[in-house]
Coordinates of C-alpha atoms in Angstrom, one line a residue:
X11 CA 0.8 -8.9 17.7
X12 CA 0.0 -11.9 19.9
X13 CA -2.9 -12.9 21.1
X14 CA -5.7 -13.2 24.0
X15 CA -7.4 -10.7 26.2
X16 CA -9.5 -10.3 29.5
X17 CA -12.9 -12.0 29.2
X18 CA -15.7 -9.1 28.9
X19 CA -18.4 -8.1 30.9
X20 CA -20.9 -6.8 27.7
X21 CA -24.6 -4.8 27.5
X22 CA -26.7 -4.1 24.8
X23 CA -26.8 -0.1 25.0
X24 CA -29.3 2.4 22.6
X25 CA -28.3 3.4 19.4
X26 CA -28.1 7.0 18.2
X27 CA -31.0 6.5 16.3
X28 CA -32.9 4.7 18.8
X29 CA 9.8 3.9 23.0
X30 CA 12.5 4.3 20.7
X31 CA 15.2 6.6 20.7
X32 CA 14.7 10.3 19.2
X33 CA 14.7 10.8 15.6
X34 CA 14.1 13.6 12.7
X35 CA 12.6 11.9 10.7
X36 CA 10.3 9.7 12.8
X37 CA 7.8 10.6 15.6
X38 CA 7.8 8.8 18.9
X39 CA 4.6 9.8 20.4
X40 CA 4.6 10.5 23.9
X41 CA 3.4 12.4 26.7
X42 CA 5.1 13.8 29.5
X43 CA 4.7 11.8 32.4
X44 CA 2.3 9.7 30.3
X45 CA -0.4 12.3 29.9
X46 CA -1.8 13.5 27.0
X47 CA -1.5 16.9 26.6
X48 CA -4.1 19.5 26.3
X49 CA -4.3 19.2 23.2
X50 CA -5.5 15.9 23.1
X51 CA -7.8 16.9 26.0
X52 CA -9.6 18.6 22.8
X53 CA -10.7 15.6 21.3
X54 CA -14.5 14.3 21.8
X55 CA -15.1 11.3 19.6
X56 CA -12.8 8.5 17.8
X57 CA -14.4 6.2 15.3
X58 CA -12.2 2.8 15.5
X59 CA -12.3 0.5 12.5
X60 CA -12.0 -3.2 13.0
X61 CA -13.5 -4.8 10.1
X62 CA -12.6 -8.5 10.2
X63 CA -12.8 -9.3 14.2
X64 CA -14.7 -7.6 16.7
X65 CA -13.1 -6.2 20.4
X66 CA -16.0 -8.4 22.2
X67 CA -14.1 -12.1 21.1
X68 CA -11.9 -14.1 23.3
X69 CA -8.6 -13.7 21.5
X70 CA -6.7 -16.8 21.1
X71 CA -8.6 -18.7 18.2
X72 CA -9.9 -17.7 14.2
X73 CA -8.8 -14.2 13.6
X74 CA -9.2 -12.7 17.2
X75 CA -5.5 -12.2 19.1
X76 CA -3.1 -9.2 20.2
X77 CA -5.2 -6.5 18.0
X78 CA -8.2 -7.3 19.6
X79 CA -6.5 -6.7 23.2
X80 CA -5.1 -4.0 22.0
X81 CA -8.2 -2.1 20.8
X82 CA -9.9 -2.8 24.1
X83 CA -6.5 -1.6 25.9
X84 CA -6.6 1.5 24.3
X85 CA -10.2 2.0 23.8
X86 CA -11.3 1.5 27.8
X87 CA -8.5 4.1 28.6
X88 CA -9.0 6.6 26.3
X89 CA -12.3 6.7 27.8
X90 CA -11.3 7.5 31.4
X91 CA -9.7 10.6 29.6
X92 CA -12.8 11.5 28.8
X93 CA -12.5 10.6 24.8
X94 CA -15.4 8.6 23.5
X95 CA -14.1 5.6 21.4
X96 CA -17.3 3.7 18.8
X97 CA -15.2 1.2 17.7
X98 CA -17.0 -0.8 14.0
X99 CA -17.0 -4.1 13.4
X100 CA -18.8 -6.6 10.9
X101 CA -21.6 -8.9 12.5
X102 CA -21.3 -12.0 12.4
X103 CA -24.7 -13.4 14.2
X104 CA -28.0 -12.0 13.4
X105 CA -28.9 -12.2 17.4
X106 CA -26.1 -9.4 17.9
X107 CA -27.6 -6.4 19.2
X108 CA -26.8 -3.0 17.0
X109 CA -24.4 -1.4 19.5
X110 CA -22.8 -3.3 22.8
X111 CA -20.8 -0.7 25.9
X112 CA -18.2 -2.5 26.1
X113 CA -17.3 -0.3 29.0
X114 CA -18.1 3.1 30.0
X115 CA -17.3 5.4 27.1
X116 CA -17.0 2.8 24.8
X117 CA -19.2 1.4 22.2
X118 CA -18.7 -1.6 19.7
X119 CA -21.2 -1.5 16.5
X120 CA -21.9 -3.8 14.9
X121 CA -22.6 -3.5 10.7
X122 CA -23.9 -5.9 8.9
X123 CA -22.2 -6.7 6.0
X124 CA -22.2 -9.8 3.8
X125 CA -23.9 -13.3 5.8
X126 CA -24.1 -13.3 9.6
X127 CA -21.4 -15.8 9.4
X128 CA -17.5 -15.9 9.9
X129 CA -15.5 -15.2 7.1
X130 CA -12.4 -15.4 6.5
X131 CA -9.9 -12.8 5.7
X132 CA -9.8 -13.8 2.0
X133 CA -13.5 -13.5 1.4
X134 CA -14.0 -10.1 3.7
X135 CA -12.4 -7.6 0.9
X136 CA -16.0 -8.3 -0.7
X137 CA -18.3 -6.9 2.1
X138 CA -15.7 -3.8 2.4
X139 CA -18.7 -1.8 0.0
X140 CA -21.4 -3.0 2.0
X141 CA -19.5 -2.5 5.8
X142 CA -18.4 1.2 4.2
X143 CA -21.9 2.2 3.9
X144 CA -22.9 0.8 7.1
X145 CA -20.2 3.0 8.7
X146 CA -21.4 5.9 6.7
X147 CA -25.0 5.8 7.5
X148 CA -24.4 5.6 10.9
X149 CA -22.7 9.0 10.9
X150 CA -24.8 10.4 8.5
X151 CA -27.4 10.1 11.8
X152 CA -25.6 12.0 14.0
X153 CA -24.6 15.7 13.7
X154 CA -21.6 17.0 11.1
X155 CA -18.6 16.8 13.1
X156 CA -19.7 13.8 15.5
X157 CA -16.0 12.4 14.8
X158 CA -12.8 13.6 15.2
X159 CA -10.1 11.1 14.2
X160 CA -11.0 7.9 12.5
X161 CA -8.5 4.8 13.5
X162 CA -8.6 1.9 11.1
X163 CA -6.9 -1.8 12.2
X164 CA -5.1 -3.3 9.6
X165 CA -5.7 -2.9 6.0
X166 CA -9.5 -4.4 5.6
X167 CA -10.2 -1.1 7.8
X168 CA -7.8 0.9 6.4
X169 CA -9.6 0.7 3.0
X170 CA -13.1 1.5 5.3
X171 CA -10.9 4.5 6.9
X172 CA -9.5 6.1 4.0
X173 CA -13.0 6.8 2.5
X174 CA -14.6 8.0 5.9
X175 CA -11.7 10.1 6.4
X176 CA -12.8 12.0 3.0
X177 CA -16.2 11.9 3.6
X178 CA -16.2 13.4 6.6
X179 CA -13.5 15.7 6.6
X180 CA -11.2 14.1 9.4
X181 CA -7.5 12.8 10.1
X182 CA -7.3 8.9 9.5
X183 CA -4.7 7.2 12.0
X184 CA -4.0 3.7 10.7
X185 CA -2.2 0.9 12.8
X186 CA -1.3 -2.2 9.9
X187 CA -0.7 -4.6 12.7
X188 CA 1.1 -7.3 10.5
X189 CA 2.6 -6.2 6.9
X190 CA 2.2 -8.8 3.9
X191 CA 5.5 -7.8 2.8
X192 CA 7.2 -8.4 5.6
X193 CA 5.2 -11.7 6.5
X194 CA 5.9 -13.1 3.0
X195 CA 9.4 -12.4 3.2
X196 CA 9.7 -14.6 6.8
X197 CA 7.0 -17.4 5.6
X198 CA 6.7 -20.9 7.4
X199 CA 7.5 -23.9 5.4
X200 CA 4.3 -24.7 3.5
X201 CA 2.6 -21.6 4.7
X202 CA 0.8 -19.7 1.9
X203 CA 2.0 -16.1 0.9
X204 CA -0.3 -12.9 1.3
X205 CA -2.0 -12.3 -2.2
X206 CA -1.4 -9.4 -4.2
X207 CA -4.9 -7.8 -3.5
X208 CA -3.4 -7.4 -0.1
X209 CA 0.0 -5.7 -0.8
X210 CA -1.5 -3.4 -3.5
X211 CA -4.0 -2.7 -0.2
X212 CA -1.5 -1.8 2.1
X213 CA 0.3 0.4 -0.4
X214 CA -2.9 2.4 -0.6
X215 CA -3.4 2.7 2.5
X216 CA 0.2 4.0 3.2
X217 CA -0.3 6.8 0.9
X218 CA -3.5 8.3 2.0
X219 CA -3.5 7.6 5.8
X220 CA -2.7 11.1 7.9
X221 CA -0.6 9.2 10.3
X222 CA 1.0 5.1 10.5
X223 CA 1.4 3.7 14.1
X224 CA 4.1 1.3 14.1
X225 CA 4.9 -0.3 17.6
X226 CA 8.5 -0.3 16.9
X227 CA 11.4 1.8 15.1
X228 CA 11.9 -1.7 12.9
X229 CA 8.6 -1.3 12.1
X230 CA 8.3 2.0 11.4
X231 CA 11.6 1.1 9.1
X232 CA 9.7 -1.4 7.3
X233 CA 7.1 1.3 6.7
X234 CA 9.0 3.5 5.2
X235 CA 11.5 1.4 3.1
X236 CA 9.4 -1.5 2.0
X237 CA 6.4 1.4 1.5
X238 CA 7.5 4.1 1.0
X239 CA 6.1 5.7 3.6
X240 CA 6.0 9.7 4.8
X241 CA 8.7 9.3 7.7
X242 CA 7.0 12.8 9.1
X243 CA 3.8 10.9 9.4
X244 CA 4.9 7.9 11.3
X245 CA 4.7 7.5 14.9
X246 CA 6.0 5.2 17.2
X247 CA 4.1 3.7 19.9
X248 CA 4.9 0.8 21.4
X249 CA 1.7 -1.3 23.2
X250 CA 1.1 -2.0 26.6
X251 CA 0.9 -4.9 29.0
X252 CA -2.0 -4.9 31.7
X253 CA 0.4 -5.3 34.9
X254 CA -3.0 -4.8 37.3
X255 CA -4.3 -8.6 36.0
X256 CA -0.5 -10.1 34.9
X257 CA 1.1 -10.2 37.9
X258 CA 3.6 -12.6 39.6
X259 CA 2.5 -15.3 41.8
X260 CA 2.5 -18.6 43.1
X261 CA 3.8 -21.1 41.0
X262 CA 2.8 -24.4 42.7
X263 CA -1.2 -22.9 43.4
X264 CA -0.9 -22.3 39.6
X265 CA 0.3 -25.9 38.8
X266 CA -2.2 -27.1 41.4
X267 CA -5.0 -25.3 39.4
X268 CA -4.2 -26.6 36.0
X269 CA -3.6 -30.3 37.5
X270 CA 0.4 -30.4 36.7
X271 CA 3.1 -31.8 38.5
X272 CA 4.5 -29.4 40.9
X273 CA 8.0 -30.8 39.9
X274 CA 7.5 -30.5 36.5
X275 CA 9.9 -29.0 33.9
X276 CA 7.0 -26.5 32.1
X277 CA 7.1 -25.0 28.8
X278 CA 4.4 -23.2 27.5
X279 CA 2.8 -21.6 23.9
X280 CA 0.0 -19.4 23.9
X281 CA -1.6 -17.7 20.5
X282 CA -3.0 -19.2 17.7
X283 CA -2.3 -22.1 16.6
X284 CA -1.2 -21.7 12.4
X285 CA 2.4 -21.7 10.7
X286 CA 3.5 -17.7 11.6
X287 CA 3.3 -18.4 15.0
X288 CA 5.2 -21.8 15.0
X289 CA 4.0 -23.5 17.8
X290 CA 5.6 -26.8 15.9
X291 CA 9.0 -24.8 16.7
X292 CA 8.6 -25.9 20.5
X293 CA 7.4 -29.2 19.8
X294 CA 10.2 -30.2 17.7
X295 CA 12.7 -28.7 20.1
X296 CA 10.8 -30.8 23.2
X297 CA 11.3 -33.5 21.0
X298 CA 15.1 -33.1 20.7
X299 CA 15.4 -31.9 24.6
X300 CA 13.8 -35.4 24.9
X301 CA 16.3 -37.5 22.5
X302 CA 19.2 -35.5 24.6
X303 CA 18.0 -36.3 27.5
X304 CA 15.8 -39.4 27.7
X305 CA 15.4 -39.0 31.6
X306 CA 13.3 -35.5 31.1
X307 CA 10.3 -37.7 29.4
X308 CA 9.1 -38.6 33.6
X309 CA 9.2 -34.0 34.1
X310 CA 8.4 -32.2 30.7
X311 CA 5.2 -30.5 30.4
X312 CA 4.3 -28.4 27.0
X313 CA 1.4 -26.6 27.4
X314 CA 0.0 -25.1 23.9
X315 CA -2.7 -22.8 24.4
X316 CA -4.8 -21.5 21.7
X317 CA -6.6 -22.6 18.8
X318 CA -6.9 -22.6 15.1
X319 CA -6.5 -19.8 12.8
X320 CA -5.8 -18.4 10.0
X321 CA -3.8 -20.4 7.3
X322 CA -3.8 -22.8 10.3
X323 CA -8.0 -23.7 9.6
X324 CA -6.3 -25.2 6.0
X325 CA -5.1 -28.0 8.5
X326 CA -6.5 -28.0 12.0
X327 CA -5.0 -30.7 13.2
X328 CA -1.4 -30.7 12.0
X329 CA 0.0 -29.8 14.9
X330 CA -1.6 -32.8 16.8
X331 CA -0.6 -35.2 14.1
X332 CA 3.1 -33.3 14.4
X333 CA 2.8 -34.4 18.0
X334 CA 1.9 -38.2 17.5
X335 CA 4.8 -38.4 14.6
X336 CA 7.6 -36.9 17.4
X337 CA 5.8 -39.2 19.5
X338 CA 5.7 -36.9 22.6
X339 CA 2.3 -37.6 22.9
X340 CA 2.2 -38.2 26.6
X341 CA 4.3 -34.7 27.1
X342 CA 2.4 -32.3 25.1
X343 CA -1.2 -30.4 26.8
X344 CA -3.6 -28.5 24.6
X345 CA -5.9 -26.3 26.4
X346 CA -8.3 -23.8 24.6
X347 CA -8.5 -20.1 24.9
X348 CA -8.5 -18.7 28.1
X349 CA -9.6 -15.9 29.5
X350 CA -7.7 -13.2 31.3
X351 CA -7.5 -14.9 34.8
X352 CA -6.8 -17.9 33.4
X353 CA -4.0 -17.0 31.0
X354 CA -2.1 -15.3 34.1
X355 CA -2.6 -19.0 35.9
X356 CA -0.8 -20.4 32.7
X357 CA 1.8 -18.0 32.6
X358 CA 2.5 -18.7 36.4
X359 CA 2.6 -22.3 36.1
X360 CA 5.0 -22.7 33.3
X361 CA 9.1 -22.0 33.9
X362 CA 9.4 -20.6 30.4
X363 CA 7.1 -19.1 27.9
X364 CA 8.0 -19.5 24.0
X365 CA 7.4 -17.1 21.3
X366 CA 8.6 -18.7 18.6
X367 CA 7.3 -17.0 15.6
X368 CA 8.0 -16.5 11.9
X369 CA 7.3 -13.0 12.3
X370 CA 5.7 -10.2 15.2
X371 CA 5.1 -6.8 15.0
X372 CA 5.5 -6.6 18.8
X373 CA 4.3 -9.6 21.0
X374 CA 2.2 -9.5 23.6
X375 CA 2.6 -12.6 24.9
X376 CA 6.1 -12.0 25.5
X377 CA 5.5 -8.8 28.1
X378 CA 2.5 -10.4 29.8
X379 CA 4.2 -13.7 30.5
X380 CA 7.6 -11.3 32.0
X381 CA 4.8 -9.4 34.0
X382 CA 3.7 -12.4 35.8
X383 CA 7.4 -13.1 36.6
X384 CA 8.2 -15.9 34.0
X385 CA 11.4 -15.7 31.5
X386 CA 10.6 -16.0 27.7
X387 CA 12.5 -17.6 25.0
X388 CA 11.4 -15.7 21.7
X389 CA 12.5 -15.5 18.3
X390 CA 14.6 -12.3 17.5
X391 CA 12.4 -11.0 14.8
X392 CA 10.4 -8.4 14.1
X393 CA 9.1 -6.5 17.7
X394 CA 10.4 -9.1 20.0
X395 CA 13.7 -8.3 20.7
X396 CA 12.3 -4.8 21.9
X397 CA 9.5 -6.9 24.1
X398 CA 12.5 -9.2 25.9
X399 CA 15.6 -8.1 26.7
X400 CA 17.9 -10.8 25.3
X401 CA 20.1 -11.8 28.6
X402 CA 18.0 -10.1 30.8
X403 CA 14.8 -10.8 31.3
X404 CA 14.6 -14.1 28.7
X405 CA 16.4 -15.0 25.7
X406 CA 16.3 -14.6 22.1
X407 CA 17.4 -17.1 19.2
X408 CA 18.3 -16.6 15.6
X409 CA 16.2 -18.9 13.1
X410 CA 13.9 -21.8 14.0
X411 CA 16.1 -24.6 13.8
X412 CA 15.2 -27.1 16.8
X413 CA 18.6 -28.0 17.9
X414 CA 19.1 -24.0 18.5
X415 CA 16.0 -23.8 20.3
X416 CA 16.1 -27.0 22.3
X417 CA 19.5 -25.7 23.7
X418 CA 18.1 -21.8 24.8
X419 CA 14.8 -24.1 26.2
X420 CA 17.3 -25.6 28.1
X421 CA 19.4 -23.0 29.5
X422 CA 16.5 -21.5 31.0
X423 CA 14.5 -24.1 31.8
X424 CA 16.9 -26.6 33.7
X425 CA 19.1 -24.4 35.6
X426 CA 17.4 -23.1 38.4
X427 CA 19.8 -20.3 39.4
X428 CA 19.7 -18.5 35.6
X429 CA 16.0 -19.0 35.5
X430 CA 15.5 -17.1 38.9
X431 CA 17.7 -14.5 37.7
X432 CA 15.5 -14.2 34.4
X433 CA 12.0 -14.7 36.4
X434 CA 13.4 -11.8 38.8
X435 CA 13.7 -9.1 35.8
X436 CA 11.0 -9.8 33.6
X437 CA 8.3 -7.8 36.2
X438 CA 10.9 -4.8 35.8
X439 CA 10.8 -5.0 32.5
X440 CA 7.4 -5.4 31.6
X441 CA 6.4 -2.7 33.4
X442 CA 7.7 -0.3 31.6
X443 CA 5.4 -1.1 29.0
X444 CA 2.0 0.5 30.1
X445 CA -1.5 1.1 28.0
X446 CA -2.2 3.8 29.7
X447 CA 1.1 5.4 28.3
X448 CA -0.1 3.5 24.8
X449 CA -3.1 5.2 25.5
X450 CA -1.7 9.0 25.9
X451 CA 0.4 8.5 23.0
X452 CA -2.1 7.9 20.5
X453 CA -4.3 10.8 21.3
X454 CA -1.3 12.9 21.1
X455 CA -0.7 11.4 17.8
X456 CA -4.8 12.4 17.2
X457 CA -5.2 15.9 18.7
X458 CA -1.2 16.7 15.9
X459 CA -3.0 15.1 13.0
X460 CA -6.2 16.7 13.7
X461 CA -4.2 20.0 13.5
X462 CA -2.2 19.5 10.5
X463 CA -5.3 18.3 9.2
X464 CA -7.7 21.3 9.5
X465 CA -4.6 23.6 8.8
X466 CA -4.4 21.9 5.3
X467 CA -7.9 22.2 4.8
X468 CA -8.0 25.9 5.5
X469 CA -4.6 26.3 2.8
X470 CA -6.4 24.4 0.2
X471 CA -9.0 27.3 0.4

């Protein structure tokens, strides 16, 4: 997933104790018209795992991105359908309060677990004991049956999950998020490969989890071939895009805003900045749209939004030094995370948007840069070529060389015509991504495992 989210408005609250195509083998989960049915309706309480970054960061930078937007997504409108979401993370600060609302309905927790520091993803599968018994005492408070479902993010939770789903006699729904098979199998040069800890993880997870949300049918693929995976407990859901904040609008205010040229030739990155997401992709094809055409150097603008993270922290400032070795110093911006609001003014300003990563499970970049109206050149792996419709609405190129992607940059980027044609689709196109759709999906997905769940229980006896 990619990365960012709407800045939060947060309070301290009182604790308790104070769309693929149809297939057999495959669940798409849906709702008619959107709407979860009445069985979902049913459903009181999730408990939402998020061990290693908390709903409540500004996505962008360390491990924060598209999973944290899409918890909150999800989360917020699950909660207008009346389904109370206490979403667990570790704390990292010792002046966090126990419990934040996030928004009405919804509740982030925070467990203390190993220093009241950041950690990376490495050194977390070592407070998994501790943050397991802080999940556990906290339902221990509460009366038997207090949750319904338990939803783990990515593997560090779905460890946390698959133990709270026995304890307490529920359905754990696990979302992986990224795979380490598939991301070792598409690695950047010189990036480091997922250890073993973490694909014997996953595996586990797999097998015990009562349902696997993939956003797409490759990914589901991948769950099922490269994990073997129950095909009759994977469903589909693809994510959402928040069309109410990523709308079109006016390029030149947007320019104005950021202090860019309104003649400028824009291209723009926004996630973190480490080797899967290959943000050096666009700087080395700038660099060749530059030695085609030396006359560009007075227009170009490259925007890269986002900071440091992951395998990126191992050298924070190799894509700057990448930048000074190109020597398009003077062409290349770097702006920090931004907030909601701010993001959309990015995504206005720029004529194209690049997603050129090693590897996405989705990419939510992609469908909120179409929703504010501007095209996207992405790489065609993983979830992408379901997020942009290659012709339509943006364009998608094969491998990372920079001749390849210097050319698409181009096509889009210097003929005006082509690029309205693009910018003129993508709204269309986004919007039929929706989290409120995301939303009714997954407690569809709840309310049938919560079923098959209790009607195993009750043949077991």
């Amino acid at each position: 997933m990619t990365d960012h989210a709407t800045q939060l408005s947060i309070r301290p609250t009182r604790t308790a104790d104070d769309q693929p195509g149809p297939d057999r083998s495959l669940h798409t989960a849906t709702s008619r018209d959107g709407i979860p049915s009445q069985a979902a309706h049913r459903l009181r309480r999730v408990a939402v795992l998020s061990v290693h970054t908390s709903p409540l960061e500004q996505p962008g930078t360390g491990d924060a991105g598209g999973m944290n937007v899409y918890i909150v997504q999800t989360a917020t409108r699950m909660a207008e359908r009346g389904v109370a979401v206490e979403v667990f993370t570790r704390a990292t600060s010792s002046d966090l309060p126990p419990s934040v609302e996030l928004a009405p309905g919804v509740t982030v927790r925070h467990v203390a677990a190993g220093p009241f520091e950041r950690l990376g993803r490495t050194e977390l599968p070592a407070q998994l004991c501790a943050f397991t018994a802080g999940v556990l005492r906290a339902e221990a408070r509460q009366e038997p049956g207090h949750y319904d479902v338990v939803h783990s993010h990515y593997w560090l939770s779905g460890q946390v999950g698959w133990l709270a789903r026995d304890r307490w006699g529920v359905p754990l729904v696990h979302t992986a998020h990224t795979l380490a098979k598939v991301k070792n199998a598409a690695l950047a040069d010189g990036d480091r490969p997922e250890p073993r800890s973490r694909v014997i993880g996953e595996e586990q997870v797999v097998a015990e989890a009562d349902r696997l949300v993939a956003n797409t049918r490759v990914e589901a693929d991948e769950l099922i071939q490269l994990y073997q995976a129950d095909p009759a407990k994977v469903l589909i859901v693809p994510p959402g895009v928040d069309v109410d904040r990523f709308t079109p609008g006016d390029q030149a205010a947007a320019r104005a805003e950021l202090g860019l040229p309104p003649h400028a030739v824009v291209l723009a990155f926004v996630g973190r900045i480490q080797p899967l997401k290959a943000p050096d992709v666009l700087v080395r094809a700038a660099a060749e749209m530059l030695a085609r055409q030396p006359e560009l150097r007075e227009r170009l603008v490259v925007l890269v939004v986002g900071g440091p993270s992951g395998n990126g922290l191992d050298q924070p400032e190799a894509l700057r030094a990448l930048v000074a070795a190109l020597g398009v110093g003077d062409v290349v911006r770097f702006l920090p995370p931004q907030p909601g609001p701010d993001l959309a003014r990015v995504y206005r300003a720029a004529d194209v948007v690049a997603v050129p990563s090693h590897n996405e499970s989705f990419g939510l970049v992609a469908l909120e840069a179409q929703a504010c109206g501007t095209p996207v050149v992405a790489a065609r792996v993983g979830g992408l070529p379901v997020a942009v419709a290659d012709g339509s609405s943006g364009l998608l190129v094969r491998g990372h060389h920079p001749v390849d992607w210097a050319r698409a940059l181009e096509r889009v980027a210097l003929r005006p015509g082509y690029r309205a044609q693009l910018a003129a689709n993508a709204p269309g196109h986004a919007r039929g991504f929706s989290w409120d759709r995301t939303a009714a999906a997954l407690l569809t997905g709840y309310a049938e495992a919560a079923g098959a769940f209790t009607a195993s229980l009750r043949s077991a006896q």
